């Protein structure tokens, strides 16, 4: 059984690897080794691999590794569901299992206020030596499942990283993602920026991806992401771009990650990146009469910038 969730000594809560990664890069946690097994009475040390590296090759996604021995009653080593409760005493149950028994993650477009909360002093769990609490802290925001995974994602980066993980563990065909109330297969959420006609593309936002050049804007106040391939509309080829203002990066809680990546790519002789954007393209015509397809980036959770293509070969184009 792979470990989908571990208790973070620093955050004093049960985290999945995606959230651990976000909290690390926002500065809320600092040590990849300060995790313990989520099982009952179990203090086995857990390390979140790839937490502290700005991953060059995102095919190696952050994940938990167990060191040391489980307790006798540990659910993880006995391969049974975790005995976890929310703070209000409600048991952690499978949140959504749709008719066809697929497992549905929810992609929330806004993070809850408490997402980056630092633990308070009176938060209690004397996790060193004694034991960790039996409850998960975030009642509404974090939807822990009976099997211990966390069903809510808040960024395109996490959607991509889960997609990779589910393909690897063979569960992809049972996995769906719910966005704004609609369930979609994990694999159909991604659309390649290629010579596709805008009129044939979904009339709602999905995750577009492709290789792009990263340029500074002429104004000097941000970056332009210019995809190598163009979208089409009838016979017209549309230059396909998105802008990221420096002020948007500055405001972002995980700016250390985003700024590191985008600057490192921009410094390269050939500043190209593999980019994912959750948005719907809009057609604009510039003053010099060039037709554009623009993605409006609401916030940086809706963009993922990679040094290499993190998806399997067939996506790398
Ligand atoms: Zn254990």
CSV table of C-alpha atoms and ligand atoms in Angstrom, one decimal:
chain,number,residue,atom,x,y,z
A,1,UNK,CA,0.0,0.0,0.0
A,2,UNK,CA,1.5,3.3,-1.0
A,3,UNK,CA,1.3,6.1,1.5
A,4,UNK,CA,-1.1,8.9,0.3
A,5,UNK,CA,-1.0,10.8,3.5
A,6,UNK,CA,1.4,11.3,6.4
A,7,UNK,CA,1.4,13.3,9.7
A,8,UNK,CA,3.5,16.4,9.4
A,9,UNK,CA,5.2,17.2,12.7
A,10,UNK,CA,5.8,20.7,11.5
A,11,UNK,CA,2.4,21.5,10.1
A,12,UNK,CA,0.7,19.4,12.9
A,13,UNK,CA,-1.7,18.0,10.4
A,14,UNK,CA,-2.2,15.1,8.0
A,15,UNK,CA,-0.9,16.1,4.6
A,16,UNK,CA,-0.7,14.5,1.2
A,17,UNK,CA,2.5,15.0,-0.8
A,18,UNK,CA,1.1,17.7,-3.0
A,19,UNK,CA,0.1,19.9,0.0
A,20,UNK,CA,3.4,19.1,1.7
A,21,UNK,CA,5.2,20.4,-1.5
A,22,UNK,CA,3.1,23.6,-1.4
A,23,UNK,CA,3.8,24.2,2.2
A,24,UNK,CA,7.5,23.6,1.8
A,25,UNK,CA,7.8,26.0,-1.0
A,26,UNK,CA,5.7,28.6,0.8
A,27,UNK,CA,8.0,28.3,3.8
A,28,UNK,CA,5.5,26.8,6.2
A,29,UNK,CA,7.5,23.6,6.6
A,30,UNK,CA,11.2,23.1,6.3
A,31,UNK,CA,12.3,19.5,6.7
A,32,UNK,CA,11.4,16.6,4.5
A,33,UNK,CA,12.1,14.1,7.3
A,34,UNK,CA,9.6,15.5,9.8
A,35,UNK,CA,6.7,13.2,9.0
A,36,UNK,CA,5.3,10.1,10.7
A,37,UNK,CA,3.2,7.2,9.6
A,38,UNK,CA,-0.6,8.1,9.8
A,39,UNK,CA,-1.4,4.6,11.3
A,40,UNK,CA,-2.8,4.1,14.9
A,41,UNK,CA,-0.1,4.2,17.5
A,42,UNK,CA,2.5,4.2,14.8
A,43,UNK,CA,5.6,6.4,15.0
A,44,UNK,CA,7.4,5.1,11.9
A,45,UNK,CA,9.5,7.9,10.4
A,46,UNK,CA,8.3,9.1,7.0
A,47,UNK,CA,10.3,11.2,4.5
A,48,UNK,CA,8.7,13.2,1.8
A,49,UNK,CA,11.0,12.4,-1.1
A,50,UNK,CA,11.6,15.2,-3.6
A,51,UNK,CA,10.1,17.8,-1.3
A,52,UNK,CA,13.2,20.0,-1.1
A,53,UNK,CA,14.3,19.9,-4.7
A,54,UNK,CA,13.0,22.2,-7.3
A,55,UNK,CA,12.4,19.2,-9.4
A,56,UNK,CA,14.1,19.2,-12.8
A,57,UNK,CA,12.3,16.1,-13.8
A,58,UNK,CA,8.8,16.2,-12.5
A,59,UNK,CA,8.2,12.5,-13.5
A,60,UNK,CA,9.6,12.0,-10.1
A,61,UNK,CA,6.8,13.5,-8.1
A,62,UNK,CA,6.9,14.2,-4.4
A,63,UNK,CA,5.9,11.0,-2.5
A,64,UNK,CA,6.2,9.5,1.0
A,65,UNK,CA,8.7,6.8,2.0
A,66,UNK,CA,8.5,5.0,5.2
A,67,UNK,CA,11.6,4.2,7.3
A,68,UNK,CA,11.6,2.2,10.5
A,69,UNK,CA,9.0,-0.2,11.8
A,70,UNK,CA,5.2,0.2,12.0
A,71,UNK,CA,3.3,-0.4,15.3
A,72,UNK,CA,1.5,-3.7,15.6
A,73,UNK,CA,-1.9,-2.1,15.2
A,74,UNK,CA,-0.8,0.2,12.3
A,75,UNK,CA,-3.5,0.2,9.6
A,76,UNK,CA,-0.9,0.8,6.9
A,77,UNK,CA,1.1,-2.3,7.6
A,78,UNK,CA,-2.1,-4.3,8.2
A,79,UNK,CA,-3.5,-3.0,4.9
A,80,UNK,CA,-6.8,-1.8,6.4
A,81,UNK,CA,-8.4,1.7,6.2
A,82,UNK,CA,-7.0,4.3,8.6
A,83,UNK,CA,-8.9,5.1,11.8
A,84,UNK,CA,-9.0,8.8,11.3
A,85,UNK,CA,-11.6,11.3,12.5
A,86,UNK,CA,-12.2,15.0,11.9
A,87,UNK,CA,-11.9,17.4,14.8
A,88,UNK,CA,-15.7,17.3,15.3
A,89,UNK,CA,-15.6,13.6,15.7
A,90,UNK,CA,-17.0,12.7,12.3
A,91,UNK,CA,-15.2,9.6,10.9
A,92,UNK,CA,-13.2,10.2,7.7
A,93,UNK,CA,-15.1,8.4,5.0
A,94,UNK,CA,-14.9,8.1,1.3
A,95,UNK,CA,-16.3,11.4,0.2
A,96,UNK,CA,-17.5,10.8,-3.3
A,97,UNK,CA,-17.7,7.5,-5.1
A,98,UNK,CA,-19.8,7.9,-8.2
A,99,UNK,CA,-22.1,5.3,-9.8
A,100,UNK,CA,-19.3,3.7,-11.8
A,101,UNK,CA,-17.2,3.4,-8.6
A,102,UNK,CA,-14.6,5.8,-9.8
A,103,UNK,CA,-12.6,7.9,-7.4
A,104,UNK,CA,-13.2,11.6,-7.8
A,105,UNK,CA,-10.8,14.3,-6.8
A,106,UNK,CA,-12.1,17.8,-6.6
A,107,UNK,CA,-10.1,20.7,-8.2
A,108,UNK,CA,-11.0,23.8,-6.3
A,109,UNK,CA,-10.2,27.0,-8.1
A,110,UNK,CA,-9.6,29.0,-4.9
A,111,UNK,CA,-7.6,27.9,-1.9
A,112,UNK,CA,-9.3,28.2,1.5
A,113,UNK,CA,-8.1,31.0,3.8
A,114,UNK,CA,-6.6,28.5,6.2
A,115,UNK,CA,-4.5,26.6,3.6
A,116,UNK,CA,-1.2,28.1,4.6
A,117,UNK,CA,-2.0,28.5,8.3
A,118,UNK,CA,1.0,28.1,10.6
A,119,UNK,CA,0.2,25.7,13.5
A,120,UNK,CA,-0.8,27.5,16.7
A,121,UNK,CA,1.0,26.8,19.9
A,122,UNK,CA,-2.1,25.4,21.6
A,123,UNK,CA,-2.6,22.9,18.7
A,124,UNK,CA,-1.5,20.2,21.1
A,125,UNK,CA,-0.1,17.1,19.4
A,126,UNK,CA,3.0,16.2,21.2
A,127,UNK,CA,4.1,14.3,18.2
A,128,UNK,CA,7.6,13.6,19.5
A,129,UNK,CA,7.7,10.4,21.5
A,130,UNK,CA,4.1,10.5,22.6
A,131,UNK,CA,1.6,10.3,19.8
A,132,UNK,CA,-0.1,12.2,17.1
A,133,UNK,CA,-3.7,13.2,17.2
A,134,UNK,CA,-6.3,10.8,15.8
A,135,UNK,CA,-8.1,13.6,14.0
A,136,UNK,CA,-7.4,15.6,10.9
A,137,UNK,CA,-7.6,19.3,11.4
A,138,UNK,CA,-9.3,20.8,8.5
A,139,UNK,CA,-12.9,19.7,8.6
A,140,UNK,CA,-14.3,21.2,5.4
A,141,UNK,CA,-11.2,22.1,3.4
A,142,UNK,CA,-9.3,18.9,3.5
A,143,UNK,CA,-11.3,15.9,2.4
A,144,UNK,CA,-9.5,12.9,3.6
A,145,UNK,CA,-10.7,9.6,2.3
A,146,UNK,CA,-11.2,6.4,4.2
A,147,UNK,CA,-8.1,5.0,2.4
A,148,UNK,CA,-6.1,8.0,3.6
A,149,UNK,CA,-5.8,10.0,0.4
A,150,UNK,CA,-6.8,13.6,0.2
A,151,UNK,CA,-9.5,14.4,-2.4
A,152,UNK,CA,-9.0,18.1,-3.0
A,153,UNK,CA,-6.4,19.7,-5.2
A,154,UNK,CA,-5.9,23.5,-5.5
A,155,UNK,CA,-3.4,23.9,-8.3
A,156,UNK,CA,-2.7,22.8,-11.9
A,157,UNK,CA,0.6,21.5,-10.5
A,158,UNK,CA,-1.2,19.1,-8.2
A,159,UNK,CA,-3.5,17.9,-11.0
A,160,UNK,CA,-0.5,17.1,-13.1
A,161,UNK,CA,1.4,15.4,-10.3
A,162,UNK,CA,-1.7,13.3,-9.4
A,163,UNK,CA,-2.2,12.3,-13.0
A,164,UNK,CA,1.5,11.1,-13.1
A,165,UNK,CA,1.1,9.2,-9.8
A,166,UNK,CA,-2.2,7.6,-10.9
A,167,UNK,CA,-0.8,6.4,-14.2
A,168,UNK,CA,2.2,5.0,-12.3
A,169,UNK,CA,0.1,3.1,-9.8
A,170,UNK,CA,-2.3,1.8,-12.4
A,171,UNK,CA,-5.4,3.5,-11.0
A,172,UNK,CA,-5.9,6.1,-13.7
A,173,UNK,CA,-8.9,4.4,-15.3
A,174,UNK,CA,-10.8,4.7,-12.0
A,175,UNK,CA,-9.8,8.3,-11.4
A,176,UNK,CA,-11.9,11.4,-12.3
A,177,UNK,CA,-11.6,15.0,-11.4
A,178,UNK,CA,-14.5,17.3,-10.5
A,179,UNK,CA,-14.3,20.9,-11.6
A,180,UNK,CA,-17.1,23.4,-10.9
A,181,UNK,CA,-19.5,20.5,-10.3
A,182,UNK,CA,-18.6,18.5,-13.4
A,183,UNK,CA,-16.8,15.1,-13.3
A,184,UNK,CA,-14.2,14.6,-16.0
A,185,UNK,CA,-11.8,11.7,-16.8
A,186,UNK,CA,-8.3,12.6,-15.6
A,187,UNK,CA,-6.9,12.0,-19.1
A,188,UNK,CA,-9.4,14.2,-20.9
A,189,UNK,CA,-8.7,17.3,-18.8
A,190,UNK,CA,-5.5,17.9,-20.8
A,191,UNK,CA,-5.6,19.6,-24.3
A,192,UNK,CA,-2.5,20.0,-26.3
A,193,UNK,CA,-1.8,23.4,-27.9
A,194,UNK,CA,-1.5,22.2,-31.5
A,195,UNK,CA,-3.1,23.2,-34.7
A,196,UNK,CA,-6.6,22.8,-33.3
A,197,UNK,CA,-9.5,25.0,-34.2
A,198,UNK,CA,-10.9,27.1,-31.3
A,199,UNK,CA,-14.4,26.2,-32.5
A,200,UNK,CA,-13.7,22.5,-31.9
A,201,UNK,CA,-12.3,23.0,-28.4
A,202,UNK,CA,-14.4,22.9,-25.2
A,203,UNK,CA,-16.4,26.1,-24.4
A,204,UNK,CA,-15.2,25.9,-20.8
A,205,UNK,CA,-11.7,26.1,-19.3
A,206,UNK,CA,-9.5,22.9,-19.4
A,207,UNK,CA,-5.8,22.4,-18.9
A,208,UNK,CA,-3.9,23.4,-22.0
A,209,UNK,CA,-0.3,22.4,-22.4
A,210,UNK,CA,2.7,22.6,-24.7
A,211,UNK,CA,6.3,23.9,-25.1
A,212,UNK,CA,6.6,27.7,-24.9
A,213,UNK,CA,9.1,30.4,-25.0
A,214,UNK,CA,9.5,32.5,-21.9
A,215,UNK,CA,10.1,36.2,-22.7
A,216,UNK,CA,10.2,39.4,-20.7
A,217,UNK,CA,7.4,41.7,-21.6
A,218,UNK,CA,8.6,44.9,-23.4
A,219,UNK,CA,7.2,46.9,-20.4
A,220,UNK,CA,9.7,45.1,-18.1
A,221,UNK,CA,6.9,44.3,-15.7
A,222,UNK,CA,6.4,40.6,-16.3
A,223,UNK,CA,6.8,37.6,-18.5
A,224,UNK,CA,5.2,36.5,-21.7
A,225,UNK,CA,4.6,32.8,-22.3
A,226,UNK,CA,4.5,32.2,-26.0
A,227,UNK,CA,3.5,28.7,-27.1
A,228,UNK,CA,5.6,27.3,-29.9
A,229,UNK,CA,2.5,25.9,-31.7
A,230,UNK,CA,-0.5,28.0,-32.6
A,231,UNK,CA,-4.2,27.5,-32.2
A,232,UNK,CA,-6.4,28.1,-35.2
A,233,UNK,CA,-9.7,29.7,-36.0
A,234,UNK,CA,-10.9,28.9,-39.5
A,235,UNK,CA,-7.9,29.7,-41.8
A,236,UNK,CA,-6.2,32.0,-39.3
A,237,UNK,CA,-3.3,30.9,-37.2
A,238,UNK,CA,-3.4,32.5,-33.8
A,239,UNK,CA,-0.3,33.4,-31.8
A,240,UNK,CA,-1.0,31.7,-28.5
A,241,UNK,CA,0.2,33.4,-25.4
A,242,UNK,CA,-0.3,34.2,-21.7
A,243,UNK,CA,1.2,36.9,-19.5
A,244,UNK,CA,2.4,36.7,-16.0
A,245,UNK,CA,2.9,40.0,-14.3
A,246,UNK,CA,5.8,40.3,-11.8
A,247,UNK,CA,3.2,41.6,-9.3
A,248,UNK,CA,1.3,38.3,-9.7
A,249,UNK,CA,4.4,36.3,-8.8
A,250,UNK,CA,5.1,38.6,-5.8
A,251,UNK,CA,1.6,38.0,-4.4
A,252,UNK,CA,1.8,34.2,-4.8
A,253,UNK,CA,2.4,32.2,-1.6
A,254,UNK,CA,4.6,29.7,-3.4
A,255,UNK,CA,6.5,32.4,-5.2
A,256,UNK,CA,9.8,30.8,-4.3
A,257,UNK,CA,9.0,27.9,-6.5
A,258,UNK,CA,7.5,29.9,-9.4
A,259,UNK,CA,10.1,32.6,-9.3
A,260,UNK,CA,13.0,30.0,-9.2
A,261,UNK,CA,11.6,28.1,-12.2
A,262,UNK,CA,10.7,31.1,-14.4
A,263,UNK,CA,13.9,32.9,-13.7
A,264,UNK,CA,16.1,29.9,-14.3
A,265,UNK,CA,14.3,29.2,-17.6
A,266,UNK,CA,14.5,32.8,-18.6
A,267,UNK,CA,18.3,32.8,-18.1
A,268,UNK,CA,18.8,29.9,-20.4
A,269,UNK,CA,20.2,30.4,-23.9
A,270,UNK,CA,17.0,28.9,-25.3
A,271,UNK,CA,14.4,30.0,-22.7
A,272,UNK,CA,11.8,27.3,-23.3
A,273,UNK,CA,9.5,25.6,-20.8
A,274,UNK,CA,6.7,23.0,-20.8
A,275,UNK,CA,3.7,24.9,-19.6
A,276,UNK,CA,0.2,23.9,-18.3
A,277,UNK,CA,-2.5,26.5,-18.0
A,278,UNK,CA,-6.1,26.1,-16.7
A,279,UNK,CA,-8.0,28.6,-18.8
A,280,UNK,CA,-10.1,29.2,-21.8
A,281,UNK,CA,-8.4,30.9,-24.8
A,282,UNK,CA,-9.8,34.3,-25.9
A,283,UNK,CA,-9.3,35.8,-29.3
A,284,UNK,CA,-7.7,39.3,-29.5
A,285,UNK,CA,-6.4,41.4,-32.4
A,286,UNK,CA,-3.3,43.5,-31.7
A,287,UNK,CA,-2.9,47.1,-33.1
A,288,UNK,CA,-0.6,45.7,-35.7
A,289,UNK,CA,-3.4,43.4,-36.8
A,290,UNK,CA,-2.0,40.1,-35.4
A,291,UNK,CA,-4.6,37.7,-34.2
A,292,UNK,CA,-3.9,36.2,-30.8
A,293,UNK,CA,-5.3,33.4,-28.6
A,294,UNK,CA,-4.7,34.6,-25.1
A,295,UNK,CA,-5.0,32.7,-21.8
A,296,UNK,CA,-6.0,34.9,-18.9
A,297,UNK,CA,-4.2,33.6,-15.9
A,298,UNK,CA,-6.3,34.2,-12.8
A,299,UNK,CA,-3.6,33.3,-10.3
A,300,UNK,CA,-0.4,31.2,-10.3
A,301,UNK,CA,-2.2,28.1,-9.0
A,302,UNK,CA,-3.6,27.9,-12.5
A,303,UNK,CA,-0.2,27.7,-14.2
A,304,UNK,CA,2.5,25.1,-14.0
A,305,UNK,CA,5.9,25.7,-15.6
A,306,UNK,CA,8.4,22.8,-16.0
A,307,UNK,CA,11.9,22.5,-17.3
A,308,UNK,CA,11.0,19.3,-19.2
A,309,UNK,CA,7.7,17.6,-20.2
A,310,UNK,CA,6.7,15.7,-17.0
A,311,UNK,CA,4.1,13.6,-18.9
A,312,UNK,CA,4.7,10.4,-20.9
A,313,UNK,CA,6.3,10.7,-24.3
A,314,UNK,CA,3.1,11.0,-26.3
A,315,UNK,CA,2.4,14.3,-24.7
A,316,UNK,CA,5.8,15.7,-25.4
A,317,UNK,CA,5.2,17.8,-28.6
B,1,LIG,ZN1,2.6,2.7,10.5
